[in-house]
Short mmCIF file of C-alpha atoms in Angstrom, two decimals:
data_model
loop_
_atom_site.label_atom_id
_atom_site.label_comp_id
_atom_site.label_asym_id
_atom_site.label_seq_id
_atom_site.Cartn_x
_atom_site.Cartn_y
_atom_site.Cartn_z
CA MET A 6 0.00 0.00 0.00
CA MET A 7 1.22 3.49 -0.79
CA ILE A 8 0.85 5.82 2.20
CA GLY A 9 -0.87 9.08 1.26
CA GLY A 10 -1.64 7.81 -2.19
CA ILE A 11 -4.21 6.20 -4.39
CA LYS A 12 -4.16 3.05 -6.45
CA MET A 13 -6.10 3.56 -9.62
CA ALA A 14 -7.51 1.12 -12.16
CA CYS A 15 -8.81 2.77 -15.29
CA LEU A 16 -10.97 1.34 -18.05
CA ARG A 17 -11.33 3.22 -21.29
CA LYS A 18 -12.95 1.44 -24.19
CA GLY A 19 -11.59 -1.94 -23.20
CA VAL A 20 -8.15 -0.86 -21.93
CA ILE A 21 -7.27 -1.29 -18.24
CA SER A 22 -4.37 0.53 -16.59
CA VAL A 23 -3.30 0.35 -12.96
CA PHE A 24 -1.10 3.09 -11.52
CA PHE A 25 -0.27 5.03 -8.38
CA VAL A 26 -0.50 8.76 -7.79
CA SER A 27 0.29 11.00 -4.85
CA LEU A 28 -2.43 13.16 -3.34
CA PHE A 29 -2.05 16.84 -4.16
CA LEU A 30 -5.28 18.54 -3.13
CA ALA A 31 -6.16 21.97 -4.48
CA ALA A 32 -8.65 24.27 -2.80
CA SER A 33 -11.50 25.61 -4.87
CA VAL A 34 -10.82 29.06 -6.25
CA LEU A 35 -14.41 30.06 -6.95
CA GLN A 36 -17.71 29.02 -5.44
CA ALA A 37 -21.23 29.81 -6.52
CA GLU A 38 -23.82 31.17 -4.13
CA VAL A 39 -26.76 28.79 -3.84
CA LYS A 40 -30.45 28.67 -3.02
CA ARG A 41 -31.70 25.58 -1.14
CA GLU A 42 -35.21 24.26 -1.48
CA ALA A 43 -37.04 21.26 0.00
CA VAL A 44 -39.40 19.91 -2.67
CA GLN A 45 -41.95 17.15 -3.01
CA TYR A 46 -42.44 14.96 -6.07
CA TYR A 47 -44.17 11.64 -6.61
CA ASP A 48 -43.81 8.06 -7.74
CA GLY A 49 -47.48 7.38 -8.42
CA ASP A 50 -49.19 8.03 -5.09
CA VAL A 51 -45.97 7.79 -3.05
CA PRO A 52 -44.66 11.20 -1.92
CA LEU A 53 -40.91 11.65 -2.28
CA LYS A 54 -38.87 14.34 -0.53
CA GLY A 55 -36.22 16.04 -2.64
CA TYR A 56 -33.60 18.65 -1.78
CA LEU A 57 -32.91 21.02 -4.66
CA VAL A 58 -29.87 23.30 -4.67
CA LEU A 59 -29.83 26.08 -7.26
CA PRO A 60 -26.72 28.19 -7.92
CA ASP A 61 -27.40 31.92 -8.31
CA THR A 62 -25.42 31.90 -11.56
CA ILE A 63 -28.31 30.28 -13.44
CA TYR A 64 -30.41 33.40 -13.17
CA ALA A 65 -27.93 35.23 -15.38
CA THR A 66 -27.00 32.40 -17.72
CA GLY A 67 -30.19 30.44 -18.32
CA GLN A 68 -30.43 26.65 -18.22
CA THR A 69 -27.53 24.82 -16.63
CA PRO A 70 -26.24 21.24 -16.31
CA ALA A 71 -27.60 19.33 -13.33
CA ALA A 72 -26.81 16.38 -11.09
CA ILE A 73 -28.98 13.82 -9.33
CA LEU A 74 -27.52 12.60 -6.03
CA VAL A 75 -28.65 9.23 -4.64
CA HIS A 76 -28.27 8.57 -0.92
CA GLU A 77 -26.68 5.72 1.02
CA TRP A 78 -28.79 2.97 2.57
CA TRP A 79 -29.39 5.33 5.52
CA GLY A 80 -31.83 7.30 3.38
CA HIS A 81 -32.49 10.98 2.66
CA ASP A 82 -30.21 12.26 5.41
CA GLU A 83 -28.07 15.34 6.02
CA PHE A 84 -25.04 13.83 4.30
CA ILE A 85 -26.71 13.63 0.88
CA LYS A 86 -28.06 17.17 1.30
CA GLU A 87 -24.61 18.46 2.22
CA ALA A 88 -23.17 16.70 -0.83
CA ALA A 89 -25.72 18.45 -3.06
CA ILE A 90 -24.82 21.83 -1.57
CA ARG A 91 -21.13 21.17 -2.07
CA LEU A 92 -21.54 20.13 -5.70
CA ALA A 93 -23.71 23.14 -6.57
CA LYS A 94 -21.30 25.54 -4.88
CA GLU A 95 -18.17 24.06 -6.42
CA LEU A 96 -19.44 23.73 -10.00
CA GLY A 97 -22.31 26.19 -10.23
CA ILE A 98 -24.74 23.52 -11.46
CA VAL A 99 -28.15 22.43 -10.18
CA ALA A 100 -27.91 19.58 -7.66
CA PHE A 101 -30.89 17.42 -6.65
CA ALA A 102 -30.64 15.07 -3.66
CA ILE A 103 -33.42 12.55 -4.24
CA ASP A 104 -35.48 10.22 -2.07
CA MET A 105 -35.51 6.54 -3.01
CA PHE A 106 -37.32 5.21 0.08
CA GLY A 107 -40.36 7.52 0.11
CA ASN A 108 -41.54 10.16 2.58
CA GLY A 109 -37.93 11.20 3.16
CA ARG A 110 -37.31 8.21 5.43
CA VAL A 111 -33.99 8.08 7.29
CA ALA A 112 -32.75 4.93 9.05
CA LYS A 113 -31.61 5.23 12.65
CA HIS A 114 -30.23 1.68 12.80
CA PRO A 115 -28.63 -0.70 10.27
CA GLU A 116 -31.64 -3.00 10.54
CA ASP A 117 -33.88 -0.14 9.41
CA ALA A 118 -31.48 0.69 6.59
CA LYS A 119 -31.46 -2.95 5.50
CA ARG A 120 -35.26 -3.03 5.51
CA PHE A 121 -35.68 0.26 3.62
CA SER A 122 -33.15 -0.64 0.92
CA GLY A 123 -34.49 -4.20 0.76
CA GLU A 124 -37.96 -2.91 -0.07
CA ILE A 125 -36.51 -1.19 -3.12
CA LEU A 126 -34.15 -3.94 -4.24
CA LYS A 127 -36.60 -6.82 -3.84
CA THR A 128 -39.43 -5.17 -5.75
CA LYS A 129 -38.77 -5.62 -9.46
CA GLY A 130 -38.45 -2.33 -11.30
CA LEU A 131 -39.04 -0.15 -8.22
CA ARG A 132 -35.54 1.30 -8.06
CA GLU A 133 -35.76 2.36 -11.71
CA LYS A 134 -39.25 3.82 -11.13
CA ARG A 135 -38.08 5.90 -8.20
CA PHE A 136 -35.07 7.15 -10.11
CA ARG A 137 -37.13 7.97 -13.19
CA ALA A 138 -39.54 9.98 -11.03
CA ALA A 139 -36.63 12.13 -9.85
CA LEU A 140 -35.19 12.41 -13.35
CA LYS A 141 -38.57 13.54 -14.70
CA TYR A 142 -38.91 16.18 -12.00
CA LEU A 143 -35.40 17.52 -12.56
CA SER A 144 -35.62 17.44 -16.37
CA SER A 145 -38.80 19.52 -16.30
CA HIS A 146 -37.27 22.24 -14.13
CA SER A 147 -37.02 25.51 -16.05
CA ASP A 148 -33.42 26.12 -14.93
CA VAL A 149 -32.11 22.71 -16.02
CA ASP A 150 -30.61 21.70 -19.36
CA LYS A 151 -32.19 18.24 -19.64
CA GLU A 152 -29.54 17.16 -22.14
CA LYS A 153 -26.82 17.66 -19.51
CA ILE A 154 -27.70 15.58 -16.48
CA VAL A 155 -25.32 13.40 -14.47
CA ALA A 156 -25.99 11.10 -11.51
CA LEU A 157 -23.88 10.59 -8.39
CA GLY A 158 -24.50 7.89 -5.81
CA PHE A 159 -23.05 6.76 -2.50
CA CYS A 160 -23.13 3.13 -1.28
CA PHE A 161 -26.72 1.99 -2.12
CA GLY A 162 -26.89 5.07 -4.35
CA GLY A 163 -23.63 4.16 -6.07
CA SER A 164 -24.95 0.79 -7.20
CA THR A 165 -28.19 2.53 -8.18
CA VAL A 166 -26.57 5.01 -10.56
CA LEU A 167 -24.47 2.25 -12.12
CA ASP A 168 -27.63 0.26 -12.82
CA MET A 169 -29.28 3.34 -14.33
CA ALA A 170 -26.32 3.55 -16.71
CA ARG A 171 -26.71 -0.15 -17.50
CA LEU A 172 -30.38 0.54 -18.29
CA ASN A 173 -29.27 3.37 -20.59
CA LEU A 174 -31.28 6.12 -18.97
CA PRO A 175 -30.55 9.54 -20.52
CA LEU A 176 -27.56 10.44 -18.34
CA SER A 177 -24.39 12.05 -19.65
CA GLY A 178 -22.36 10.37 -16.93
CA VAL A 179 -22.56 8.62 -13.58
CA VAL A 180 -20.24 8.62 -10.56
CA SER A 181 -20.35 5.84 -7.97
CA PHE A 182 -18.73 6.25 -4.54
CA HIS A 183 -18.23 2.96 -2.63
CA GLY A 184 -21.24 1.43 -4.37
CA GLY A 185 -21.65 -2.26 -5.13
CA LEU A 186 -20.42 -3.23 -8.60
CA ASP A 187 -22.26 -6.50 -9.26
CA SER A 188 -25.62 -6.32 -11.02
CA LYS A 189 -28.47 -8.58 -12.10
CA ILE A 190 -29.04 -6.46 -15.20
CA GLU A 191 -28.00 -8.31 -18.35
CA GLY A 192 -25.07 -6.86 -20.20
CA GLY A 193 -25.40 -4.51 -23.13
CA LYS A 194 -23.88 -1.39 -24.58
CA ILE A 195 -23.53 1.48 -22.10
CA ALA A 196 -23.77 5.03 -23.43
CA SER A 197 -23.10 7.03 -20.24
CA ARG A 198 -19.54 7.73 -19.13
CA ILE A 199 -18.77 6.05 -15.82
CA LEU A 200 -16.48 6.97 -12.94
CA VAL A 201 -16.19 4.65 -9.93
CA PHE A 202 -14.38 5.22 -6.63
CA VAL A 203 -13.88 2.32 -4.20
CA GLY A 204 -11.74 1.91 -1.10
CA GLU A 205 -8.78 -0.44 -1.16
CA HIS A 206 -9.93 -2.04 2.10
CA ASP A 207 -13.67 -2.04 1.39
CA THR A 208 -14.72 -5.52 2.49
CA LEU A 209 -18.12 -5.07 0.83
CA ILE A 210 -16.47 -4.62 -2.58
CA PRO A 211 -13.64 -7.18 -2.73
CA LYS A 212 -11.05 -7.44 -5.46
CA GLU A 213 -12.98 -10.24 -7.18
CA GLU A 214 -16.02 -8.00 -7.54
CA ARG A 215 -13.89 -5.21 -8.98
CA GLU A 216 -12.47 -7.66 -11.52
CA ARG A 217 -15.97 -8.79 -12.55
CA PHE A 218 -16.92 -5.16 -13.06
CA GLN A 219 -13.85 -4.54 -15.19
CA ASN A 220 -14.73 -7.50 -17.39
CA GLU A 221 -18.32 -6.31 -17.69
CA MET A 222 -17.21 -2.84 -18.77
CA ARG A 223 -14.87 -4.35 -21.36
CA GLN A 224 -17.68 -6.40 -22.83
CA ALA A 225 -19.99 -3.37 -22.86
CA ASN A 226 -17.26 -1.30 -24.57
CA ALA A 227 -17.98 1.30 -21.90
CA ASP A 228 -16.08 4.52 -21.30
CA ALA A 229 -15.45 3.76 -17.63
CA GLU A 230 -12.86 4.42 -14.95
CA LEU A 231 -12.44 2.44 -11.74
CA LEU A 232 -10.28 4.13 -9.10
CA VAL A 233 -9.19 2.21 -6.02
CA LEU A 234 -8.26 4.54 -3.16
CA ALA A 235 -5.39 3.36 -0.99
CA GLY A 236 -6.14 2.93 2.69
CA ALA A 237 -9.85 3.68 2.37
CA ARG A 238 -12.68 1.53 3.70
CA HIS A 239 -16.38 1.40 2.91
CA SER A 240 -18.27 4.70 3.21
CA PHE A 241 -15.01 6.70 3.06
CA MET A 242 -16.91 9.73 1.70
CA ASN A 243 -19.20 10.13 4.71
CA PRO A 244 -17.80 12.06 7.70
CA ARG A 245 -20.32 10.21 9.91
CA ALA A 246 -18.96 6.77 8.96
CA ASP A 247 -16.70 6.63 12.03
CA GLU A 248 -19.73 7.22 14.26
CA TYR A 249 -21.59 4.37 12.56
CA LYS A 250 -18.58 2.10 12.98
CA LYS A 251 -18.33 2.88 16.69
CA GLU A 252 -22.06 2.66 17.42
CA PHE A 253 -22.99 -0.34 15.30
CA GLY A 254 -19.69 -2.18 14.74
CA LEU A 255 -19.83 -1.71 10.96
CA ASP A 256 -16.69 -2.19 8.86
CA MET A 257 -16.51 1.34 7.48
CA GLY A 258 -14.69 4.60 8.07
CA TYR A 259 -14.32 8.16 6.83
CA HIS A 260 -11.07 8.86 4.95
CA GLN A 261 -10.67 12.60 4.45
CA ARG A 262 -7.81 12.52 1.94
CA ALA A 263 -9.52 9.88 -0.19
CA ALA A 264 -12.81 11.76 -0.02
CA GLU A 265 -11.24 15.04 -1.12
CA LEU A 266 -9.47 13.36 -4.02
CA ALA A 267 -12.72 11.68 -5.06
CA TRP A 268 -14.52 15.03 -5.00
CA SER A 269 -11.75 16.64 -7.05
CA GLY A 270 -11.90 13.81 -9.56
CA THR A 271 -15.66 14.18 -9.78
CA TYR A 272 -15.43 17.91 -10.48
CA ALA A 273 -12.91 17.22 -13.25
CA PHE A 274 -15.12 14.44 -14.66
CA ILE A 275 -18.16 16.73 -14.91
CA ARG A 276 -16.12 19.55 -16.46
CA GLN A 277 -14.84 17.09 -19.06
CA LEU A 278 -18.40 16.02 -19.85
CA PHE A 279 -19.44 19.61 -20.52
CA PRO A 280 -16.20 21.30 -21.66
CA ARG A 281 -17.86 24.15 -23.55
CA ASP A 282 -20.39 24.99 -20.87
CA LYS A 283 -19.28 28.35 -19.52
CA ARG A 284 -21.83 28.18 -16.72
CA ILE A 285 -19.74 25.67 -14.80
CA VAL A 286 -17.48 27.35 -12.25
CA GLU A 287 -13.83 26.99 -13.23
CA GLU A 288 -10.99 26.15 -10.88
CA LYS A 289 -7.39 25.10 -11.17
CA PRO A 290 -7.43 21.27 -11.23
CA PRO A 291 -5.49 19.33 -8.60
CA CYS A 292 -2.20 17.70 -9.50
CA ILE A 293 -3.30 14.09 -9.84
CA GLY A 294 -0.39 11.84 -10.69
CA CYS A 295 1.95 14.62 -11.82
CA GLY A 296 3.39 12.34 -14.48
CA ILE A 297 3.68 9.19 -12.34
CA TRP A 298 2.53 6.28 -14.50
CA ASP A 299 3.26 2.57 -14.49
CA GLU A 300 3.06 1.67 -18.17
CA SER A 301 3.93 -1.96 -17.51
CA SER A 302 0.53 -2.58 -15.91
CA SER A 303 -1.51 -1.67 -18.99
CA VAL A 304 -3.34 -4.63 -20.51
CA LYS A 305 -5.69 -4.92 -23.42
CA GLY A 306 -9.25 -6.05 -22.76
#
């Protein structure tokens, strides 16, 4: 393991490369002011609680790119709302933290989280229905460019956004943070660009699962990147993960350096998706790698 570093496995159109980079984190130069709004939308008769964050810049520039953020198995909690605020401030895009469980439910115990997420996963088509309800709401918003929507997900949400890409929903790109990589969805061509962050010591996403995902992406000829963060465990993005570990004995933990690198990589990913969109707040990108590359580990898929 490289201390203070990140092990990265990248897939681009069937090519896998594994390399190490040092962490050089850059602070954001500019941030947009934002407006926060609790909203309600529906999946049929089921009320869903959303958290919409609108950057002030849109009022001067018209429609803007947008992001859907899907919560962990804990539900529509403060972490996913804080993530939406951060994304909108950093990039100046619309960010929508959605509700997959209904009525804005938040689990107080892992057993509740297991039950809430199980209701979604065990009911055929329900996860897609809930996501489509959020996508429909966001796409119809007057400030959103519906042709420029990405999806970010954490844990349960990470596996959700990957499956939405597998189902070829109209998403420009998806980013999964410590989300499960296996899927029951049959393979096919994937149009969305994919970025995946997992922790090196995430026992819920072992090396064998990462390898299966790599093979799947090769077969789908997907434009996908899988980045394995050195030293990080499950839920490394969530500052509350250490509390959950202590209270419930869960094998997880917050990793600040890995989280900041993952955020920086996500900002760069979204800017690359929409390179000509002047509405996105610019910043000097972090030095990721700085020329360090292990060419010997590149293999053809």
